[in-house]
Amino acid sequence: IIQKETLSEDDKTKLISVLSKLPTKDLISLLGDDFKNYKENNIRWDYDYGLFKEFLYYIHNRQGIRQIIKSFNESGNWMKNLCPTKTFLKFLKEKQIQLEPSSKEDKPNIIQDQIEEINKFASVITKVVDNNIINTVIKTLILKNPRKYNAYDIKKWFFLSDVSTRNQLKRMFTETEYQKYIRTQTHVTITIIKEIAKKKGGKCHTKNIKNAKSRLHLECAEGHHFFPSYDSVVYQKTWCPQCNIYVSETICRKFFEKIFKKPFPKSYLDWLINENGNQMELDGYNKDLGLAFEYQGIQHRKKAFDKTVEELHKIQREDAHKLKLCNENNMILFQIPDDEILPYNKMQEFIEEEYKKRTGKTLKNIPKYDYHEFSIYENEFAKKFRDYIELKKGTIITPYFSARKEITLRCKEGHQWTTTPNSVYKDNWCPGCAGNMKGTTEFFRKIGKEFNCDLISEYINAKTSLLYECPEGHKFKKSPYWLKKDKEKIKFLCPDCKMDIFAKKFQNFIRKKGAHLLTPYKGRSKPVTIKCKNNHVRETTPGAVYQGNSCQSCKK
């Protein structure tokens, strides 16, 4: 279009559409001024190279213009997104700096190449065109290292391949601002999800993902399966909805039972039927008091847990219908909002105020309850942890939520402190006792006896390996943390005895086929040399033999 003799209105529209993708509005306004100057549409690019002469030359000769950029920045100006603006052009004029265009023969190729490059470049820049965070960081780096960076480094900055930029972002801005920026730049990968799941003690059953909106199949440490989006897990830090809802509902029930001194079990009443004729439930109900509560998780007020808009509206209709039925049957129903709106430490106050509003009565002499002291649930993980604490003669003060959630403990000396189950498993015990761990050596000696092995060293700490000796005289080391964490999964304590057992098993297996093992067995995937019944010698692995791999010479 630019090389045409004249520009039609349609040409102008198309040209503006292309140029509007540039990362600065100043260039567009500059283009507008030029159109006013050339009302007769007599722009002839072959002779008049002024429209974007400076800009094209700037990109084409970026190596030679760095010192000019440095001077421009040091004068108190800033080249937004590293593009020349009117201020920059004015600066060049004041300093009497002439930017000579390339040769006339190169102009058509330069124009075509640079417009293509601008379009690619602009598609990336527009992602953060109004992002002051990245602009500030780039400005800082340019001023500190004017010879090191050029305009095209911004491409890798946008995708955070530059570690110094990423670290500088973390230092300069809040976590929320940083995560908001990262969300638009980081490439999605299933590896991130697998790492998060591993840290939370869960599993990722999804193998591949396409983008941040992709659905995942995850399993939490409690065995619940759920299907969140990549975005919600990585950026919104959400996890298993069932665990969260169960704990919240149970905390809510505990508050009602403490305040009213009555049980509030989950209930199904004959008249509590939805519009489709299906039975509805109440999270908690006491017949004597005529009170009920419904804990309304986040899925009651907005799309969550893979729910569609239609499903959200259905939930909200059922909530309204349930409230109507309770009113018609002279029951007071408390609808408790989720913990984003009503934190646990404000729940008691909310219940008491709501009771006064609904009944006109004030609850008196009600002590202030701490939800941390509630006994929530005792699953297999909680029971395992409780057994371990009892072995140390300690006491659990606050409920067990998960291995990574804080919990308050008390040692046998009466010291109380807050930690996490994971930390305790690593032998980080009472700080008040300052490492007084009597009885710990006996604990590991007992584990050894279960496998007929003797502990021949003393326990020092979780990082120092313990030395055992098996009945065959093999001496070996084991990690205290591994022994405690995986005690139930251990089948063989001595690695040498374990290897001997598997070696005998493999030898018996190949003897039945008439073959002989010529080299020692070192593991299922380690190479071994075998002689078949026809005296052919081959190298293979025990794993391959178990899977049916046989002598190729015999087959021939």
Coordinates of C-alpha atoms in Angstrom, one line a residue:
I1 CA 0.0 0.0 0.0
I2 CA 2.8 2.4 0.9
Q3 CA 4.4 2.1 -2.5
K4 CA 1.3 3.2 -4.3
E5 CA 1.2 6.5 -6.1
T6 CA -1.9 7.6 -4.2
L7 CA -3.7 6.3 -1.1
S8 CA -7.5 5.7 -1.3
E9 CA -9.7 5.8 1.8
D10 CA -9.7 2.0 1.9
D11 CA -5.9 2.0 1.7
K12 CA -5.8 4.5 4.6
T13 CA -8.1 2.2 6.7
K14 CA -6.0 -0.9 6.0
L15 CA -2.7 1.0 6.8
I16 CA -4.0 2.4 10.0
S17 CA -5.3 -1.1 11.0
V18 CA -1.7 -2.5 10.6
L19 CA 0.0 0.4 12.2
S20 CA -2.4 0.5 15.2
K21 CA -0.8 -2.8 16.3
L22 CA 2.3 -0.9 17.2
P23 CA 3.0 -0.5 20.9
T24 CA 2.7 3.3 21.1
K25 CA -0.2 5.6 20.2
D26 CA 2.3 8.4 19.4
L27 CA 3.2 6.8 16.1
I28 CA -0.5 6.6 15.1
S29 CA -1.0 10.3 15.9
L30 CA 2.2 11.0 13.9
L31 CA 0.7 9.1 11.0
G32 CA -2.5 11.2 11.4
D33 CA -0.5 14.4 11.1
D34 CA 1.1 13.2 8.0
F35 CA -2.2 12.4 6.4
K36 CA -3.3 15.9 7.1
N37 CA -0.2 17.3 5.4
Y38 CA -0.9 15.1 2.3
K39 CA -4.6 15.8 1.7
E40 CA -4.2 15.2 -2.0
N41 CA -3.0 11.6 -1.3
N42 CA 0.2 12.2 -3.2
I43 CA 2.4 10.1 -0.9
R44 CA 5.1 8.5 -3.0
W45 CA 7.2 6.2 -0.9
D46 CA 10.0 5.9 -3.5
Y47 CA 10.8 9.5 -3.0
D48 CA 9.2 10.6 0.3
Y49 CA 10.7 8.4 3.0
G50 CA 9.7 10.7 5.9
L51 CA 6.6 8.9 7.1
F52 CA 8.5 6.3 9.2
K53 CA 12.0 7.0 8.1
E54 CA 13.3 7.3 11.7
F55 CA 11.4 4.4 13.0
L56 CA 12.5 1.9 10.2
Y57 CA 16.0 3.1 10.5
Y58 CA 16.0 2.7 14.3
I59 CA 15.0 -0.9 14.0
H60 CA 17.2 -1.6 11.0
N61 CA 20.3 -0.1 12.7
R62 CA 19.6 -0.8 16.4
Q63 CA 23.2 -1.6 17.1
G64 CA 24.4 2.0 16.2
I65 CA 21.7 3.8 18.0
R66 CA 22.3 2.5 21.6
Q67 CA 24.4 5.5 22.6
I68 CA 21.6 7.8 21.4
I69 CA 19.0 5.9 23.5
K70 CA 21.3 6.1 26.5
S71 CA 21.6 9.9 26.1
F72 CA 17.8 10.2 25.6
N73 CA 17.1 8.2 28.8
E74 CA 19.6 10.1 30.8
S75 CA 17.9 13.4 29.8
G76 CA 14.9 12.4 31.9
N77 CA 12.8 10.9 29.1
W78 CA 11.8 7.3 28.6
M79 CA 11.3 5.5 25.4
K80 CA 8.1 3.6 26.2
N81 CA 8.4 -0.1 25.0
L82 CA 11.6 0.9 23.3
C83 CA 9.8 2.6 20.4
P84 CA 10.7 6.1 19.0
T85 CA 8.0 8.7 19.9
K86 CA 7.6 12.3 19.0
T87 CA 9.6 13.2 22.0
F88 CA 12.4 11.1 20.8
L89 CA 12.3 12.6 17.3
K90 CA 12.3 16.1 18.9
F91 CA 15.3 15.0 20.9
L92 CA 17.2 14.0 17.7
K93 CA 16.4 17.3 16.1
E94 CA 17.6 19.3 19.2
K95 CA 20.8 17.4 19.3
Q96 CA 21.2 17.8 15.5
I97 CA 21.4 14.0 15.1
Q98 CA 20.8 12.9 11.6
L99 CA 19.6 9.4 10.9
E100 CA 20.5 8.6 7.3
P101 CA 18.2 6.2 5.6
S102 CA 19.6 3.1 3.9
S103 CA 20.2 3.0 0.2
K104 CA 17.3 3.5 -2.2
E105 CA 17.8 0.0 -3.6
D106 CA 17.2 -1.5 -0.2
K107 CA 14.1 0.5 0.7
P108 CA 11.4 -1.9 -0.7
N109 CA 13.0 -4.9 1.0
I110 CA 13.5 -3.0 4.3
I111 CA 9.9 -1.9 4.3
Q112 CA 8.5 -5.3 3.7
D113 CA 10.8 -7.0 6.2
Q114 CA 10.3 -4.5 8.9
I115 CA 6.5 -4.4 8.6
E116 CA 6.5 -8.2 9.1
E117 CA 8.9 -7.8 12.0
I118 CA 6.8 -5.1 13.5
N119 CA 3.7 -7.2 13.4
K120 CA 5.4 -10.1 15.1
F121 CA 6.9 -7.8 17.7
A122 CA 3.7 -5.9 18.3
S123 CA 1.7 -9.1 18.9
V124 CA 4.0 -9.7 21.9
I125 CA 4.3 -6.1 23.1
T126 CA 0.5 -5.6 23.2
K127 CA 0.2 -8.1 26.0
V128 CA 1.8 -5.7 28.4
V129 CA 1.5 -2.4 26.6
D130 CA 0.0 -0.8 29.7
N131 CA 2.0 -2.9 32.2
N132 CA 4.0 -0.4 34.3
I133 CA 5.7 -3.3 36.1
I134 CA 7.6 -4.6 33.1
N135 CA 8.3 -1.1 31.7
T136 CA 9.9 -0.1 35.0
V137 CA 12.1 -3.2 35.0
I138 CA 13.2 -2.8 31.4
K139 CA 14.0 0.8 32.0
T140 CA 16.1 0.0 35.0
L141 CA 18.0 -2.7 33.1
I142 CA 18.6 -0.4 30.1
L143 CA 19.9 2.4 32.2
K144 CA 22.3 0.1 34.1
N145 CA 23.5 -1.8 31.0
P146 CA 23.0 0.4 27.9
R147 CA 25.5 -1.6 25.9
K148 CA 24.2 -5.0 26.9
Y149 CA 20.5 -4.8 25.9
N150 CA 18.7 -3.9 22.7
A151 CA 15.1 -3.7 21.6
Y152 CA 14.8 -7.3 20.7
D153 CA 15.7 -8.5 24.2
I154 CA 12.2 -7.6 25.1
K155 CA 11.0 -10.7 23.4
K156 CA 12.8 -13.0 25.9
W157 CA 11.8 -10.7 28.8
F158 CA 8.2 -11.2 27.9
F159 CA 8.6 -15.0 28.3
L160 CA 10.7 -14.7 31.4
S161 CA 13.7 -16.5 30.0
D162 CA 15.9 -13.8 31.5
V163 CA 16.4 -14.9 35.2
S164 CA 17.7 -11.5 36.3
T165 CA 14.5 -9.8 35.1
R166 CA 12.3 -12.4 36.8
N167 CA 14.2 -12.0 40.1
Q168 CA 14.0 -8.2 39.8
L169 CA 10.3 -8.4 39.4
K170 CA 10.0 -10.4 42.6
R171 CA 12.1 -7.9 44.5
M172 CA 10.2 -4.8 43.2
F173 CA 6.6 -5.8 43.4
T174 CA 4.1 -7.6 45.5
E175 CA 3.4 -11.3 45.0
T176 CA -0.1 -10.6 43.7
E177 CA 1.3 -8.1 41.1
Y178 CA 4.0 -10.5 40.1
Q179 CA 1.7 -13.5 39.7
K180 CA -0.7 -11.4 37.7
Y181 CA 2.1 -10.6 35.3
I182 CA 3.4 -14.2 35.3
R183 CA 0.0 -15.5 34.4
T184 CA 0.1 -13.9 31.0
Q185 CA 3.7 -14.9 30.2
T186 CA 4.5 -18.4 31.5
H187 CA 4.1 -21.3 29.1
V188 CA 1.7 -23.9 30.6
T189 CA 3.2 -27.2 31.3
I190 CA 2.0 -30.4 33.0
T191 CA 5.3 -30.5 34.9
I192 CA 4.2 -27.6 37.0
I193 CA 1.0 -29.4 37.9
K194 CA 2.8 -32.6 38.8
E195 CA 5.2 -30.6 41.1
I196 CA 2.2 -28.9 42.9
A197 CA 0.4 -32.3 43.3
K198 CA 3.6 -33.9 44.7
K199 CA 4.1 -31.1 47.2
K200 CA 0.5 -31.5 48.4
G201 CA 0.8 -35.3 48.7
G202 CA -1.6 -35.8 45.8
K203 CA -1.4 -37.2 42.2
C204 CA -1.8 -35.8 38.7
H205 CA -3.6 -38.3 36.4
T206 CA -3.5 -35.9 33.4
K207 CA -0.7 -36.5 30.8
N208 CA -1.0 -33.5 28.5
I209 CA -2.6 -30.1 28.5
K210 CA -3.2 -27.5 25.7
N211 CA -3.5 -24.2 27.6
A212 CA -4.3 -22.6 31.0
K213 CA -8.0 -23.3 30.6
S214 CA -7.4 -27.1 30.2
R215 CA -9.1 -29.4 32.7
L216 CA -7.0 -31.6 34.9
H217 CA -7.7 -34.9 36.6
L218 CA -6.1 -34.6 40.1
E219 CA -6.3 -36.6 43.3
C220 CA -5.7 -35.2 46.7
A221 CA -3.9 -36.8 49.6
E222 CA -7.3 -37.9 51.0
G223 CA -8.1 -39.8 47.8
H224 CA -10.7 -37.3 46.4
H225 CA -10.7 -37.0 42.6
F226 CA -11.4 -33.5 41.2
F227 CA -11.2 -31.7 37.8
P228 CA -10.0 -28.1 38.1
S229 CA -8.5 -25.9 35.4
Y230 CA -4.7 -25.3 35.1
D231 CA -5.3 -21.6 35.8
S232 CA -7.2 -22.2 39.1
V233 CA -4.5 -24.6 40.5
V234 CA -1.4 -22.6 39.4
Y235 CA -2.5 -19.0 39.7
Q236 CA -5.5 -19.1 42.1
K237 CA -3.8 -21.6 44.4
T238 CA -7.0 -23.8 44.7
W239 CA -6.9 -27.5 45.6
C240 CA -9.4 -30.2 46.5
P241 CA -12.9 -28.8 46.8
Q242 CA -14.2 -31.8 48.8
C243 CA -11.6 -31.4 51.6
N244 CA -12.2 -27.6 51.8
I245 CA -16.0 -27.9 51.9
Y246 CA -15.9 -30.8 54.4
V247 CA -13.7 -28.9 56.8
S248 CA -15.6 -25.6 56.5
E249 CA -19.0 -27.4 57.0
T250 CA -17.6 -29.2 60.0
I251 CA -16.3 -26.0 61.6
C252 CA -19.7 -24.4 61.0
R253 CA -21.4 -27.4 62.7
K254 CA -19.0 -27.2 65.7
F255 CA -19.9 -23.5 66.2
F256 CA -23.6 -24.2 66.2
E257 CA -23.2 -27.1 68.6
K258 CA -21.0 -25.1 71.0
I259 CA -23.2 -22.0 70.9
F260 CA -26.5 -23.8 71.4
K261 CA -25.3 -26.8 73.4
K262 CA -27.2 -29.1 71.1
P263 CA -26.3 -31.6 68.2
F264 CA -26.8 -30.4 64.6
P265 CA -26.6 -33.6 62.5
K266 CA -27.0 -33.6 58.7
S267 CA -30.8 -34.1 58.1
Y268 CA -33.3 -35.1 55.4
L269 CA -36.8 -34.0 56.1
D270 CA -39.9 -35.3 54.3
W271 CA -41.1 -31.9 53.2
L272 CA -37.7 -30.7 51.9
I273 CA -38.2 -31.6 48.2
N274 CA -36.9 -29.6 45.3
E275 CA -38.8 -28.5 42.2
N276 CA -37.9 -31.8 40.4
G277 CA -39.3 -33.9 43.2
N278 CA -35.8 -34.9 44.6
Q279 CA -34.9 -35.0 48.3
M280 CA -32.8 -32.1 49.6
E281 CA -30.6 -32.1 52.7
L282 CA -29.8 -29.7 55.5
D283 CA -26.1 -29.5 56.6
G284 CA -27.2 -29.2 60.2
Y285 CA -30.6 -29.4 62.0
N286 CA -31.9 -29.5 65.6
K287 CA -35.5 -30.4 65.9
D288 CA -35.9 -29.1 69.5
L289 CA -34.6 -25.6 68.7
G290 CA -36.2 -25.4 65.2
L291 CA -32.9 -24.2 63.9
A292 CA -31.0 -25.4 60.8
F293 CA -27.9 -24.2 58.9
E294 CA -26.7 -24.6 55.4
Y295 CA -23.0 -23.9 54.7
Q296 CA -22.9 -22.3 51.2
G297 CA -19.5 -22.9 49.6
I298 CA -18.1 -20.8 46.9
Q299 CA -20.1 -22.8 44.3
H300 CA -23.3 -21.2 45.7
R301 CA -22.3 -17.7 44.5
K302 CA -20.1 -18.1 41.5
K303 CA -18.9 -20.6 38.9
A304 CA -16.6 -23.1 40.6
F305 CA -15.5 -26.7 40.5
D306 CA -16.3 -27.1 36.8
K307 CA -19.9 -25.9 37.2
T308 CA -21.6 -24.3 34.3
V309 CA -23.7 -21.1 34.5
E310 CA -26.8 -23.2 34.3
E311 CA -25.7 -25.3 37.2
L312 CA -24.9 -22.3 39.2
H313 CA -28.4 -20.9 38.6
K314 CA -29.9 -24.2 39.5
I315 CA -28.0 -24.2 42.9
Q316 CA -29.1 -20.7 43.6
R317 CA -32.8 -21.6 42.8
E318 CA -32.6 -24.6 45.1
D319 CA -31.1 -22.3 47.9
A320 CA -34.0 -19.9 47.5
H321 CA -36.5 -22.8 47.4
K322 CA -35.0 -24.4 50.5
L323 CA -35.2 -21.1 52.4
K324 CA -38.9 -20.7 51.4
L325 CA -39.8 -24.3 52.5
C326 CA -38.1 -23.8 55.9
N327 CA -40.0 -20.5 56.5
E328 CA -43.3 -22.2 55.6
N329 CA -42.5 -25.0 58.1
N330 CA -41.6 -22.6 60.9
M331 CA -37.9 -23.4 60.8
I332 CA -35.1 -20.8 61.0
L333 CA -32.5 -21.6 58.4
F334 CA -29.1 -19.9 58.7
Q335 CA -27.3 -19.6 55.3
I336 CA -23.6 -19.3 56.1
P337 CA -21.4 -17.8 53.3
D338 CA -18.1 -19.3 52.3
D339 CA -14.8 -18.5 54.1
E340 CA -13.8 -15.9 51.4
I341 CA -16.7 -13.7 52.6
L342 CA -17.0 -15.0 56.2
P343 CA -13.6 -16.1 57.7
Y344 CA -13.8 -18.8 60.4
N345 CA -12.8 -16.4 63.1
K346 CA -15.8 -14.3 62.4
M347 CA -18.3 -17.1 62.1
Q348 CA -19.4 -17.2 65.8
E349 CA -20.2 -13.5 65.7
F350 CA -22.2 -13.8 62.5
I351 CA -24.3 -16.7 63.9
E352 CA -25.1 -14.8 67.1
E353 CA -26.0 -11.6 65.2
E354 CA -28.1 -13.5 62.7
Y355 CA -29.9 -15.3 65.6
K356 CA -30.8 -12.0 67.2
K357 CA -32.0 -10.6 63.8
R358 CA -34.2 -13.6 63.1
T359 CA -35.6 -14.2 66.6
G360 CA -35.3 -10.9 68.4
K361 CA -33.5 -12.7 71.2
T362 CA -30.0 -12.1 72.4
L363 CA -27.7 -15.0 73.3
K364 CA -26.1 -14.4 76.7
N365 CA -23.0 -15.7 78.5
I366 CA -21.6 -17.4 75.3
P367 CA -17.8 -17.8 75.6
K368 CA -15.6 -17.0 72.6
Y369 CA -14.7 -20.2 70.8
D370 CA -11.5 -20.8 68.8
Y371 CA -12.1 -23.0 65.8
H372 CA -8.5 -24.2 66.0
E373 CA -9.5 -26.2 69.1
F374 CA -12.3 -28.1 67.3
S375 CA -11.8 -31.8 66.5
I376 CA -12.6 -31.9 62.8
Y377 CA -12.0 -35.5 61.6
E378 CA -9.7 -38.4 62.1
N379 CA -8.8 -40.0 58.7
E380 CA -6.0 -42.5 58.1
F381 CA -3.4 -39.7 57.8
A382 CA -4.6 -38.0 61.0
K383 CA -4.6 -41.4 62.8
K384 CA -1.1 -42.2 61.6
F385 CA 0.1 -38.8 62.8
R386 CA -1.6 -39.1 66.2
D387 CA 0.0 -42.5 66.7
Y388 CA 3.4 -41.0 65.9
I389 CA 2.8 -38.1 68.4
E390 CA 1.8 -40.6 71.1
L391 CA 5.0 -42.5 70.5
K392 CA 6.8 -39.3 71.4
K393 CA 4.6 -38.9 74.4
G394 CA 3.2 -35.7 73.0
T395 CA -0.4 -34.3 72.6
I396 CA -2.2 -32.8 69.6
I397 CA -3.9 -29.6 70.6
T398 CA -5.5 -28.4 67.4
P399 CA -7.2 -30.6 64.7
Y400 CA -5.2 -32.3 61.9
F401 CA -6.1 -30.8 58.5
S402 CA -3.3 -32.1 56.3
A403 CA 0.5 -32.8 56.4
R404 CA 1.2 -29.3 55.3
K405 CA -1.2 -27.3 57.4
E406 CA -0.1 -25.9 60.7
I407 CA -1.0 -27.8 63.9
T408 CA -0.4 -27.0 67.6
L409 CA 1.3 -29.7 69.7
R410 CA 2.4 -30.1 73.4
C411 CA 5.3 -32.2 74.5
K412 CA 5.5 -34.3 77.7
E413 CA 7.3 -31.4 79.4
G414 CA 4.3 -29.1 78.8
H415 CA 5.8 -27.0 76.1
Q416 CA 3.4 -25.9 73.4
W417 CA 4.3 -24.9 69.8
T418 CA 2.9 -24.7 66.3
T419 CA 4.4 -26.7 63.4
T420 CA 3.4 -28.9 60.5
P421 CA 3.1 -32.7 60.5
N422 CA 5.7 -32.9 57.7
S423 CA 8.1 -31.0 59.9
V424 CA 7.5 -33.3 62.8
Y425 CA 8.1 -36.4 60.5
K426 CA 11.5 -34.8 59.8
D427 CA 12.2 -34.9 63.5
N428 CA 11.7 -31.2 64.1
W429 CA 10.3 -31.6 67.6
C430 CA 9.8 -29.3 70.6
P431 CA 11.9 -26.2 70.4
G432 CA 11.5 -25.8 74.2
C433 CA 13.2 -29.1 74.8
A434 CA 16.0 -28.0 72.4
G435 CA 16.7 -31.4 71.0
N436 CA 16.0 -33.6 74.0
M437 CA 14.8 -36.6 72.0
K438 CA 14.9 -39.5 74.6
G439 CA 13.3 -42.6 73.3
T440 CA 13.9 -41.9 69.6
T441 CA 16.8 -44.5 69.4
E442 CA 14.5 -47.1 70.9
F443 CA 11.9 -46.3 68.3
F444 CA 14.3 -47.0 65.4
R445 CA 15.7 -50.1 67.2
K446 CA 12.1 -51.4 67.4
I447 CA 11.7 -51.0 63.6
G448 CA 14.9 -52.9 63.0
K449 CA 13.7 -55.8 65.2
E450 CA 10.6 -56.1 63.0
F451 CA 13.0 -57.1 60.1
N452 CA 15.4 -59.1 62.3
C453 CA 18.0 -56.4 62.0
D454 CA 20.0 -54.8 64.8
L455 CA 20.5 -51.0 65.2
I456 CA 24.2 -50.5 65.9
S457 CA 24.3 -46.7 66.0
E458 CA 22.6 -44.0 68.1
Y459 CA 20.0 -41.7 66.7
I460 CA 21.3 -38.1 66.2
N461 CA 18.8 -36.3 64.0
A462 CA 16.7 -36.8 60.9
K463 CA 19.6 -36.0 58.5
T464 CA 22.0 -38.5 60.0
S465 CA 21.6 -42.0 58.7
L466 CA 21.3 -44.9 61.1
L467 CA 23.5 -48.0 60.8
Y468 CA 21.9 -51.5 60.9
E469 CA 23.2 -55.0 60.7
C470 CA 21.1 -57.9 59.3
P471 CA 21.4 -61.6 60.4
E472 CA 23.6 -62.3 57.3
G473 CA 26.2 -59.8 58.6
H474 CA 25.4 -57.1 56.0
K475 CA 25.8 -53.6 57.3
F476 CA 23.7 -50.8 55.7
K477 CA 22.5 -47.3 56.4
K478 CA 18.9 -46.0 56.4
S479 CA 17.4 -42.5 56.6
P480 CA 15.3 -41.9 59.8
Y481 CA 12.8 -39.8 57.9
W482 CA 12.4 -42.6 55.3
L483 CA 11.9 -45.2 58.0
K484 CA 9.1 -43.2 59.7
K485 CA 7.4 -42.0 56.6
D486 CA 7.3 -45.3 54.7
K487 CA 7.5 -47.8 57.5
E488 CA 4.2 -49.5 56.4
K489 CA 5.5 -49.9 52.9
I490 CA 8.8 -51.5 53.7
K491 CA 9.1 -55.2 52.8
F492 CA 12.9 -55.6 53.0
L493 CA 15.1 -53.5 55.3
C494 CA 18.5 -54.9 54.2
P495 CA 19.2 -54.0 50.5
D496 CA 21.8 -56.9 50.1
C497 CA 19.3 -59.5 51.4
K498 CA 16.6 -57.9 49.2
M499 CA 18.9 -58.3 46.1
D500 CA 19.8 -61.9 47.1
I501 CA 16.1 -62.8 47.3
F502 CA 15.4 -61.3 43.8
A503 CA 18.5 -62.9 42.4
K504 CA 17.4 -66.4 43.6
K505 CA 13.9 -65.8 42.2
F506 CA 15.4 -64.9 38.8
Q507 CA 17.8 -67.9 38.7
N508 CA 14.9 -70.3 39.5
F509 CA 12.9 -68.6 36.7
I510 CA 15.6 -69.1 34.0
R511 CA 16.5 -72.6 35.2
K512 CA 13.0 -73.8 34.5
K513 CA 13.7 -72.7 30.9
G514 CA 17.0 -74.7 30.8
A515 CA 19.2 -71.5 30.9
H516 CA 22.0 -70.5 33.2
L517 CA 23.0 -67.1 34.6
L518 CA 26.7 -66.3 33.9
T519 CA 27.0 -62.9 35.5
P520 CA 25.7 -61.6 38.9
Y521 CA 22.1 -60.3 39.2
K522 CA 22.2 -56.6 40.1
G523 CA 18.7 -55.5 39.5
R524 CA 15.7 -55.9 37.2
S525 CA 17.0 -53.3 34.7
K526 CA 20.7 -54.1 34.9
P527 CA 22.3 -56.2 32.1
V528 CA 23.1 -59.8 32.7
T529 CA 24.6 -62.6 30.5
I530 CA 22.6 -65.8 30.0
K531 CA 23.4 -69.1 28.4
C532 CA 20.4 -70.9 26.9
K533 CA 19.9 -74.7 26.9
N534 CA 21.5 -74.8 23.4
N535 CA 24.6 -73.0 24.8
H536 CA 23.9 -69.7 23.0
V537 CA 25.2 -66.7 25.0
R538 CA 23.3 -63.4 25.0
E539 CA 23.1 -60.2 27.0
T540 CA 19.7 -59.0 28.2
T541 CA 18.0 -57.7 31.3
P542 CA 15.9 -59.6 33.9
G543 CA 13.0 -57.4 33.2
A544 CA 13.1 -58.3 29.5
V545 CA 13.3 -62.0 30.3
Y546 CA 10.3 -61.8 32.6
Q547 CA 8.4 -60.1 29.7
G548 CA 9.0 -63.0 27.4
N549 CA 12.3 -62.1 25.7
S550 CA 14.0 -65.3 24.6
C551 CA 17.1 -66.5 22.7
Q552 CA 17.1 -65.1 19.2
S553 CA 19.6 -67.7 17.9
C554 CA 17.3 -70.6 19.0
K555 CA 14.4 -68.9 17.0
K556 CA 16.5 -68.9 13.8

